[in-house]
mmCIF file of C-alpha atoms in Angstrom:
data_model
loop_
_atom_site.group_PDB
_atom_site.id
_atom_site.type_symbol
_atom_site.label_atom_id
_atom_site.label_comp_id
_atom_site.label_asym_id
_atom_site.label_seq_id
_atom_site.Cartn_x
_atom_site.Cartn_y
_atom_site.Cartn_z
ATOM 1 C CA MET A 8 115.218 -26.139 -4.488
ATOM 2 C CA ILE A 9 111.560 -25.108 -4.493
ATOM 3 C CA ARG A 10 110.874 -21.519 -5.484
ATOM 4 C CA TRP A 11 108.028 -20.609 -3.184
ATOM 5 C CA GLY A 12 106.990 -17.581 -5.193
ATOM 6 C CA VAL A 13 106.540 -19.667 -8.332
ATOM 7 C CA LEU A 14 104.665 -22.350 -6.396
ATOM 8 C CA VAL A 15 102.288 -19.838 -4.845
ATOM 9 C CA ARG A 16 101.581 -18.272 -8.241
ATOM 10 C CA ALA A 17 100.917 -21.709 -9.710
ATOM 11 C CA ILE A 18 98.454 -22.528 -6.914
ATOM 12 C CA VAL A 19 96.666 -19.194 -7.347
ATOM 13 C CA VAL A 20 96.367 -19.729 -11.106
ATOM 14 C CA ALA A 21 94.996 -23.246 -10.564
ATOM 15 C CA VAL A 22 92.416 -22.030 -8.043
ATOM 16 C CA LEU A 23 91.317 -19.213 -10.353
ATOM 17 C CA ALA A 24 90.976 -21.667 -13.211
ATOM 18 C CA VAL A 25 88.703 -23.902 -11.121
ATOM 19 C CA VAL A 26 86.585 -20.947 -9.954
ATOM 20 C CA ILE A 27 86.232 -19.472 -13.437
ATOM 21 C CA GLY A 28 85.447 -22.896 -14.862
ATOM 22 C CA GLY A 29 82.729 -23.363 -12.268
ATOM 23 C CA LEU A 30 81.200 -19.963 -12.991
ATOM 24 C CA VAL A 31 81.197 -20.624 -16.719
ATOM 25 C CA GLY A 32 79.541 -23.980 -16.084
ATOM 26 C CA LEU A 33 76.848 -22.374 -13.937
ATOM 27 C CA MET A 34 76.211 -19.710 -16.548
ATOM 28 C CA ALA A 35 75.863 -22.334 -19.258
ATOM 29 C CA TRP A 36 73.472 -24.357 -17.095
ATOM 30 C CA GLY A 37 71.413 -21.251 -16.371
ATOM 31 C CA LEU A 38 71.139 -20.354 -20.038
ATOM 32 C CA THR A 39 70.000 -23.826 -21.024
ATOM 33 C CA ASN A 40 67.561 -24.199 -18.110
ATOM 34 C CA LYS A 41 65.822 -20.842 -18.075
ATOM 35 C CA VAL A 42 62.324 -20.935 -16.627
ATOM 36 C CA PRO A 43 60.223 -17.775 -17.020
ATOM 37 C CA VAL A 44 59.339 -16.474 -13.585
ATOM 38 C CA THR A 45 55.669 -16.459 -14.542
ATOM 39 C CA ALA A 46 55.776 -20.223 -15.000
ATOM 40 C CA LEU A 47 56.655 -20.623 -11.328
ATOM 41 C CA SER A 48 53.376 -19.255 -9.982
ATOM 42 C CA GLY A 49 52.129 -21.824 -7.486
ATOM 43 C CA VAL A 50 54.697 -24.446 -8.479
ATOM 44 C CA THR A 51 55.659 -25.169 -4.854
ATOM 45 C CA ARG A 52 52.147 -26.453 -4.154
ATOM 46 C CA LEU A 53 52.120 -29.067 -6.900
ATOM 47 C CA GLN A 54 51.769 -32.595 -5.448
ATOM 48 C CA GLN A 55 51.507 -31.090 -1.969
ATOM 49 C CA PRO A 56 48.541 -30.752 0.420
ATOM 50 C CA ALA A 57 46.371 -27.772 -0.506
ATOM 51 C CA PRO A 58 46.529 -25.227 2.336
ATOM 52 C CA PRO A 59 43.210 -24.735 4.130
ATOM 53 C CA PHE A 60 41.777 -21.218 4.020
ATOM 54 C CA LYS A 61 38.804 -19.042 4.873
ATOM 55 C CA LEU A 62 37.433 -16.666 2.272
ATOM 56 C CA THR A 63 34.913 -13.862 2.683
ATOM 57 C CA LEU A 64 32.728 -14.088 -0.385
ATOM 58 C CA LEU A 65 31.723 -11.143 -2.544
ATOM 59 C CA ASP A 66 28.071 -11.782 -1.708
ATOM 60 C CA GLY A 67 28.840 -11.496 1.989
ATOM 61 C CA GLY A 68 28.947 -15.196 2.846
ATOM 62 C CA GLN A 69 31.886 -17.314 3.954
ATOM 63 C CA PHE A 70 33.741 -20.157 2.269
ATOM 64 C CA GLU A 71 36.156 -22.442 4.049
ATOM 65 C CA ARG A 72 38.433 -25.118 2.657
ATOM 66 C CA PHE A 73 39.209 -27.551 5.445
ATOM 67 C CA ALA A 74 42.347 -29.656 5.576
ATOM 68 C CA THR A 75 40.091 -32.714 5.886
ATOM 69 C CA SER A 76 37.881 -31.862 2.907
ATOM 70 C CA THR A 77 37.118 -34.852 0.673
ATOM 71 C CA ARG A 78 35.529 -32.950 -2.221
ATOM 72 C CA PRO A 79 37.563 -32.421 -5.385
ATOM 73 C CA MET A 80 38.151 -28.710 -5.846
ATOM 74 C CA VAL A 81 39.208 -26.276 -8.559
ATOM 75 C CA ILE A 82 40.759 -23.092 -7.151
ATOM 76 C CA ASN A 83 41.197 -20.197 -9.569
ATOM 77 C CA PHE A 84 43.143 -17.030 -8.721
ATOM 78 C CA TRP A 85 42.019 -13.966 -10.705
ATOM 79 C CA ALA A 86 41.468 -10.204 -10.781
ATOM 80 C CA SER A 87 39.018 -8.001 -12.685
ATOM 81 C CA TRP A 88 41.881 -6.021 -14.307
ATOM 82 C CA CYS A 89 43.534 -9.187 -15.653
ATOM 83 C CA ALA A 90 42.587 -9.637 -19.335
ATOM 84 C CA PRO A 91 43.331 -13.411 -19.438
ATOM 85 C CA CYS A 92 41.175 -13.831 -16.326
ATOM 86 C CA ARG A 93 38.293 -12.241 -18.194
ATOM 87 C CA ASP A 94 38.911 -14.443 -21.228
ATOM 88 C CA GLU A 95 38.611 -17.638 -19.172
ATOM 89 C CA ALA A 96 35.672 -16.598 -16.989
ATOM 90 C CA ASP A 97 32.947 -18.090 -19.180
ATOM 91 C CA ASP A 98 34.844 -21.387 -19.501
ATOM 92 C CA LEU A 99 35.182 -21.687 -15.741
ATOM 93 C CA GLU A 100 31.481 -21.038 -15.220
ATOM 94 C CA ARG A 101 30.472 -23.656 -17.806
ATOM 95 C CA ALA A 102 32.858 -26.225 -16.321
ATOM 96 C CA TRP A 103 31.466 -25.535 -12.855
ATOM 97 C CA ARG A 104 27.937 -26.132 -14.061
ATOM 98 C CA SER A 105 29.012 -29.326 -15.820
ATOM 99 C CA PHE A 106 30.502 -30.845 -12.671
ATOM 100 C CA ALA A 107 28.366 -29.340 -9.905
ATOM 101 C CA ASP A 108 26.326 -32.530 -9.609
ATOM 102 C CA GLU A 109 29.530 -34.601 -9.396
ATOM 103 C CA GLY A 110 30.465 -33.076 -6.056
ATOM 104 C CA VAL A 111 33.235 -30.882 -7.451
ATOM 105 C CA MET A 112 33.628 -27.473 -5.850
ATOM 106 C CA PHE A 113 34.888 -24.464 -7.793
ATOM 107 C CA VAL A 114 36.095 -21.378 -5.936
ATOM 108 C CA GLY A 115 37.516 -18.118 -7.226
ATOM 109 C CA VAL A 116 40.084 -16.132 -5.252
ATOM 110 C CA ASP A 117 40.205 -12.472 -6.281
ATOM 111 C CA ILE A 118 43.481 -10.667 -5.530
ATOM 112 C CA GLN A 119 44.855 -7.124 -5.746
ATOM 113 C CA ASP A 120 41.438 -5.792 -6.632
ATOM 114 C CA SER A 121 38.720 -3.519 -5.288
ATOM 115 C CA ILE A 122 35.556 -5.095 -4.002
ATOM 116 C CA GLU A 123 33.457 -3.005 -6.402
ATOM 117 C CA SER A 124 35.459 -4.143 -9.457
ATOM 118 C CA ALA A 125 35.419 -7.754 -8.276
ATOM 119 C CA ARG A 126 31.653 -7.737 -7.791
ATOM 120 C CA GLU A 127 31.154 -6.191 -11.219
ATOM 121 C CA HIS A 128 33.313 -8.952 -12.753
ATOM 122 C CA VAL A 129 31.159 -11.635 -11.125
ATOM 123 C CA ARG A 130 27.956 -9.935 -12.308
ATOM 124 C CA GLU A 131 29.245 -9.379 -15.839
ATOM 125 C CA PHE A 132 30.145 -13.037 -16.384
ATOM 126 C CA GLY A 133 27.299 -14.469 -14.331
ATOM 127 C CA LEU A 134 29.584 -16.488 -12.072
ATOM 128 C CA THR A 135 27.566 -18.712 -9.758
ATOM 129 C CA TYR A 136 30.347 -20.569 -7.946
ATOM 130 C CA PRO A 137 31.812 -19.037 -4.754
ATOM 131 C CA ASN A 138 34.128 -16.064 -5.312
ATOM 132 C CA GLY A 139 35.804 -13.960 -2.671
ATOM 133 C CA ARG A 140 38.638 -11.485 -2.138
ATOM 134 C CA ASP A 141 41.956 -12.368 -0.576
ATOM 135 C CA SER A 142 42.191 -8.820 0.735
ATOM 136 C CA GLU A 143 45.250 -9.434 2.939
ATOM 137 C CA GLY A 144 47.071 -11.705 0.489
ATOM 138 C CA VAL A 145 47.364 -14.601 2.928
ATOM 139 C CA ILE A 146 45.893 -17.224 0.589
ATOM 140 C CA THR A 147 47.967 -15.868 -2.298
ATOM 141 C CA VAL A 148 51.171 -16.328 -0.306
ATOM 142 C CA ASP A 149 50.185 -19.774 0.986
ATOM 143 C CA TYR A 150 49.622 -20.977 -2.583
ATOM 144 C CA GLY A 151 52.805 -19.350 -3.924
ATOM 145 C CA VAL A 152 50.926 -17.255 -6.476
ATOM 146 C CA ILE A 153 53.078 -14.629 -8.223
ATOM 147 C CA GLY A 154 50.860 -14.020 -11.246
ATOM 148 C CA ILE A 155 47.392 -14.647 -12.594
ATOM 149 C CA PRO A 156 45.393 -16.426 -13.695
ATOM 150 C CA VAL A 157 46.537 -19.662 -12.109
ATOM 151 C CA THR A 158 44.285 -22.645 -11.429
ATOM 152 C CA PHE A 159 44.845 -25.489 -8.970
ATOM 153 C CA PHE A 160 43.140 -28.879 -9.211
ATOM 154 C CA VAL A 161 42.813 -30.460 -5.751
ATOM 155 C CA ASN A 162 41.798 -34.113 -5.573
ATOM 156 C CA LYS A 163 39.556 -35.727 -2.961
ATOM 157 C CA PHE A 164 42.605 -36.480 -0.796
ATOM 158 C CA GLY A 165 43.389 -32.767 -0.531
ATOM 159 C CA ILE A 166 46.466 -32.924 -2.770
ATOM 160 C CA VAL A 167 47.132 -30.379 -5.502
ATOM 161 C CA GLU A 168 47.071 -32.866 -8.341
ATOM 162 C CA ARG A 169 47.536 -30.405 -11.186
ATOM 163 C CA ARG A 170 48.256 -26.758 -11.872
ATOM 164 C CA TRP A 171 47.616 -24.578 -14.904
ATOM 165 C CA VAL A 172 49.349 -21.212 -15.346
ATOM 166 C CA GLY A 173 47.734 -18.634 -17.617
ATOM 167 C CA GLU A 174 44.357 -18.688 -19.313
ATOM 168 C CA VAL A 175 42.727 -22.122 -19.108
ATOM 169 C CA ASP A 176 40.272 -23.290 -21.765
ATOM 170 C CA GLU A 177 37.097 -25.275 -21.357
ATOM 171 C CA SER A 178 38.303 -28.466 -23.060
ATOM 172 C CA LEU A 179 41.248 -28.738 -20.674
ATOM 173 C CA LEU A 180 38.998 -28.025 -17.695
ATOM 174 C CA GLN A 181 36.584 -30.740 -18.774
ATOM 175 C CA GLU A 182 39.383 -33.258 -19.267
ATOM 176 C CA TRP A 183 41.326 -32.564 -16.074
ATOM 177 C CA VAL A 184 38.310 -32.250 -13.795
ATOM 178 C CA GLY A 185 36.754 -35.348 -15.349
ATOM 179 C CA GLU A 186 39.853 -37.404 -14.591
ATOM 180 C CA MET A 187 39.992 -36.012 -11.065
ATOM 181 C CA VAL A 188 36.347 -36.950 -10.439
ATOM 182 C CA ALA A 189 36.920 -40.442 -11.856
ATOM 183 C CA GLY A 190 39.901 -40.863 -9.540
ATOM 184 C CA VAL A 191 42.214 -41.889 -12.356
ATOM 185 C CA ALA A 192 45.835 -40.857 -12.712
ATOM 186 C CA PRO A 193 46.360 -37.852 -14.998
ATOM 187 C CA SER A 194 46.610 -39.017 -18.611
ATOM 188 C CA GLU A 195 49.131 -36.290 -19.407
ATOM 189 C CA GLY A 196 51.359 -33.899 -17.492
ATOM 190 C CA ARG A 197 50.352 -32.573 -14.103
ATOM 191 C CA ASP A 198 51.576 -29.103 -14.961
ATOM 192 C CA GLY A 199 50.587 -26.851 -17.853
ATOM 193 C CA GLN A 200 50.963 -23.273 -18.914
ATOM 194 C CA ASN A 201 49.834 -20.643 -21.356
ATOM 195 C CA LEU A 202 52.382 -17.939 -20.687
ATOM 196 C CA GLU A 203 51.149 -15.724 -23.502
ATOM 197 C CA SER A 204 48.033 -15.052 -21.431
ATOM 198 C CA PHE A 205 49.446 -14.451 -17.992
ATOM 199 C CA GLN A 206 50.037 -11.353 -15.883
ATOM 200 C CA ARG A 207 52.469 -10.928 -13.031
ATOM 201 C CA LEU A 208 51.190 -9.388 -9.840
ATOM 202 C CA PHE A 209 51.913 -5.737 -9.115
ATOM 203 C CA GLN A 210 52.227 -4.882 -12.816
ATOM 204 C CA GLN A 211 50.477 -1.796 -14.066
ATOM 205 C CA ARG A 212 46.872 -2.296 -15.005
#
């Protein structure tokens, strides 16, 4: 004769064992697959079409990235209060000058900043490529940016071919932009990071 009380207890124990086993498995997976949140800045745009945008430039002009643009483009998100952004500013300017005659466009998107501080940053580092403020945060959201600096490399087909999180150096810029201009497949990974020189948005300056 079946003892229903014993059977019910056995079923409950079995269900609990499965649930606990699943939770332990998820915890173990999470521990072995941790990704720092800073590394995720802009990751959703990688290998996707670069969103078009309009940007009011710090000098009062306008810049627009069209969905049908056929020019390779380097898009750098920065702020004047971000130390790594300051560290990479000279490298970005030199890379821009190196590739300006190749049809590559560089554009800087300043976020969470005052217009006075942003203009001073541009003057201090002598930046000659277009720079403007994303005052309402629309471009920042569209590109999935949660920290800076982050740099996107958009090929002539309008696809975000590569992404670099954190301070980017000149040698990497030269290599990645050169390959993009040549139209060759990336020789190494499409995604890179320097998380020691990265700042999350909304953190204290």
